[in-house]
Amino acid sequence: MSQDGIHLETSLGYLLKEAASALRAAMEAVLRPLDMTMTHYSCLELLAQRPGLSNSELARGAFVTRQSMNVLLQALERDGFVTRATEAPVGKALPTQLTAAGRKQLEQASAAVRGVEVRMLDGLSDEQQVAARTLLRSMVRSLRTDGGAA
């Protein structure tokens, strides 16, 4: 390792990526028996919290492309979990809403995902959990506002 190199044992970026990967794997494991993917769950959760989001807004919120989200929305609509307006009330965006079946599926998934989060936070005090959220929000904010300048 060079003097300016990254030591994986102490690299915060590497540890964050490792934690994100472990979290994703654990969430996928509990969602799989529900025939759901992370993107499927994220889409339903976003719609529950922000009804009427467009395809583009859902894609940004779920960290996928608009094309991937459109394919998912078509499947969710076909399966009766969401409804989409046939005409855009303003512009081109078609707002999407959860159906009763979508809310029921989300309820099961949310309980499973919450269990993963509880397991992840096991051993941390309330104060440590607050501190972790504060630190992570600060890191995200710094990376988004700094523009990547060194």
Coordinates of C-alpha atoms in Angstrom, one line a residue:
M1 CA 0.0 0.0 0.0
S2 CA 1.4 3.4 -0.9
Q3 CA 1.6 6.2 1.6
D4 CA -1.5 7.8 0.1
G5 CA -3.3 4.5 -0.4
I6 CA -6.4 3.3 1.4
H7 CA -6.2 0.8 4.2
L8 CA -9.4 -1.3 4.0
E9 CA -9.4 -2.0 7.7
T10 CA -9.8 1.6 8.6
S11 CA -11.4 3.2 5.4
L12 CA -14.7 4.6 6.4
G13 CA -15.9 4.5 2.8
Y14 CA -15.1 0.8 2.5
L15 CA -16.8 0.1 5.9
L16 CA -19.9 2.0 4.7
K17 CA -20.0 0.0 1.5
E18 CA -19.5 -3.3 3.4
A19 CA -22.4 -2.3 5.8
A20 CA -24.6 -1.3 2.8
S21 CA -23.9 -4.6 1.1
A22 CA -24.6 -6.6 4.3
L23 CA -27.8 -4.6 4.8
R24 CA -29.0 -5.2 1.3
A25 CA -28.3 -9.0 1.5
A26 CA -30.2 -9.3 4.7
M27 CA -33.2 -7.3 3.4
E28 CA -33.2 -9.3 0.1
A29 CA -33.2 -12.5 2.2
V30 CA -36.4 -11.4 4.1
L31 CA -38.1 -10.0 1.1
R32 CA -37.5 -13.1 -1.1
P33 CA -40.2 -15.3 0.6
L34 CA -42.6 -12.4 -0.1
D35 CA -41.7 -12.5 -3.9
M36 CA -40.3 -9.0 -3.6
T37 CA -37.1 -7.3 -4.5
M38 CA -35.5 -4.3 -2.8
T39 CA -36.7 -2.1 -5.7
H40 CA -40.2 -3.5 -5.4
Y41 CA -40.2 -2.8 -1.7
S42 CA -38.7 0.6 -2.1
C43 CA -41.3 1.6 -4.7
L44 CA -44.2 0.5 -2.4
E45 CA -42.7 2.3 0.6
L46 CA -42.2 5.5 -1.4
L47 CA -45.8 5.4 -2.6
A48 CA -47.1 4.8 0.9
Q49 CA -45.2 7.8 2.2
R50 CA -45.6 10.0 -0.9
P51 CA -48.7 9.0 -2.8
G52 CA -48.9 10.2 -6.4
L53 CA -45.1 10.1 -7.2
S54 CA -44.2 9.8 -10.9
N55 CA -42.1 7.2 -12.5
S56 CA -39.1 9.5 -12.5
E57 CA -39.5 10.4 -8.8
L58 CA -39.9 6.8 -7.9
A59 CA -36.8 5.9 -9.8
R60 CA -34.7 8.6 -8.0
G61 CA -36.1 7.5 -4.7
A62 CA -35.3 3.8 -5.3
F63 CA -31.9 4.5 -6.9
V64 CA -32.7 2.9 -10.2
T65 CA -33.1 4.1 -13.8
R66 CA -36.5 5.4 -15.1
Q67 CA -36.6 2.5 -17.5
S68 CA -36.2 -0.1 -14.7
M69 CA -38.8 1.6 -12.6
N70 CA -41.2 1.7 -15.6
V71 CA -40.8 -2.1 -16.1
L72 CA -41.5 -2.6 -12.3
L73 CA -44.5 -0.3 -12.3
Q74 CA -46.0 -2.1 -15.3
A75 CA -45.6 -5.4 -13.4
L76 CA -47.0 -3.9 -10.1
E77 CA -50.0 -2.5 -12.0
R78 CA -50.6 -5.8 -13.8
D79 CA -50.5 -7.6 -10.4
G80 CA -52.9 -5.1 -8.8
F81 CA -50.5 -3.5 -6.4
V82 CA -50.6 0.0 -7.9
T83 CA -52.7 2.1 -10.1
R84 CA -51.5 4.7 -12.5
A85 CA -53.5 7.5 -14.1
T86 CA -54.2 7.1 -17.8
E87 CA -53.7 10.8 -18.4
A88 CA -51.2 13.1 -16.8
P89 CA -52.9 15.9 -14.7
V90 CA -50.0 18.2 -15.5
G91 CA -47.2 17.6 -18.0
K92 CA -46.3 14.0 -18.9
A93 CA -45.9 12.4 -15.4
L94 CA -48.5 9.7 -14.6
P95 CA -49.0 9.7 -10.8
T96 CA -49.0 6.3 -9.1
Q97 CA -51.1 5.1 -6.1
L98 CA -51.0 2.0 -4.0
T99 CA -54.0 -0.3 -4.1
A100 CA -55.3 -2.1 -1.0
A101 CA -53.4 -5.2 -2.2
G102 CA -50.3 -3.1 -2.5
R103 CA -50.7 -1.7 1.1
K104 CA -51.2 -5.3 2.4
Q105 CA -48.0 -6.5 0.6
L106 CA -46.1 -3.5 1.9
E107 CA -47.3 -4.2 5.5
Q108 CA -45.7 -7.6 5.4
A109 CA -42.5 -6.4 3.8
S110 CA -42.2 -3.4 6.2
A111 CA -42.4 -5.8 9.2
A112 CA -39.7 -8.0 7.6
V113 CA -37.4 -5.1 6.8
R114 CA -37.9 -3.5 10.2
G115 CA -36.7 -6.8 11.7
V116 CA -33.5 -6.5 9.7
E117 CA -33.0 -2.9 10.9
V118 CA -33.6 -3.9 14.6
R119 CA -31.0 -6.7 14.2
M120 CA -28.6 -4.3 12.6
L121 CA -29.0 -1.8 15.5
D122 CA -28.8 -4.5 18.2
G123 CA -26.2 -3.5 20.8
L124 CA -26.4 0.2 20.1
S125 CA -27.8 2.5 22.7
D126 CA -30.5 5.0 21.7
E127 CA -27.8 7.8 21.8
Q128 CA -25.5 5.8 19.5
Q129 CA -28.4 5.3 17.1
V130 CA -29.1 9.0 17.0
A131 CA -25.4 9.7 16.6
A132 CA -25.1 7.2 13.7
R133 CA -28.0 8.8 11.9
T134 CA -26.6 12.3 12.4
L135 CA -23.2 11.3 11.2
L136 CA -24.5 9.5 8.1
R137 CA -26.8 12.4 7.2
S138 CA -23.8 14.8 7.5
M139 CA -21.7 12.6 5.3
V140 CA -24.4 12.4 2.6
R141 CA -24.9 16.2 2.8
S142 CA -21.2 16.9 2.5
L143 CA -20.8 14.6 -0.5
R144 CA -23.8 16.1 -2.3
T145 CA -22.9 19.7 -1.7
D146 CA -19.2 19.5 -2.1
G147 CA -19.4 18.4 -5.7
G148 CA -16.5 16.0 -5.2
A149 CA -13.8 18.7 -5.0
A150 CA -10.7 17.6 -3.2

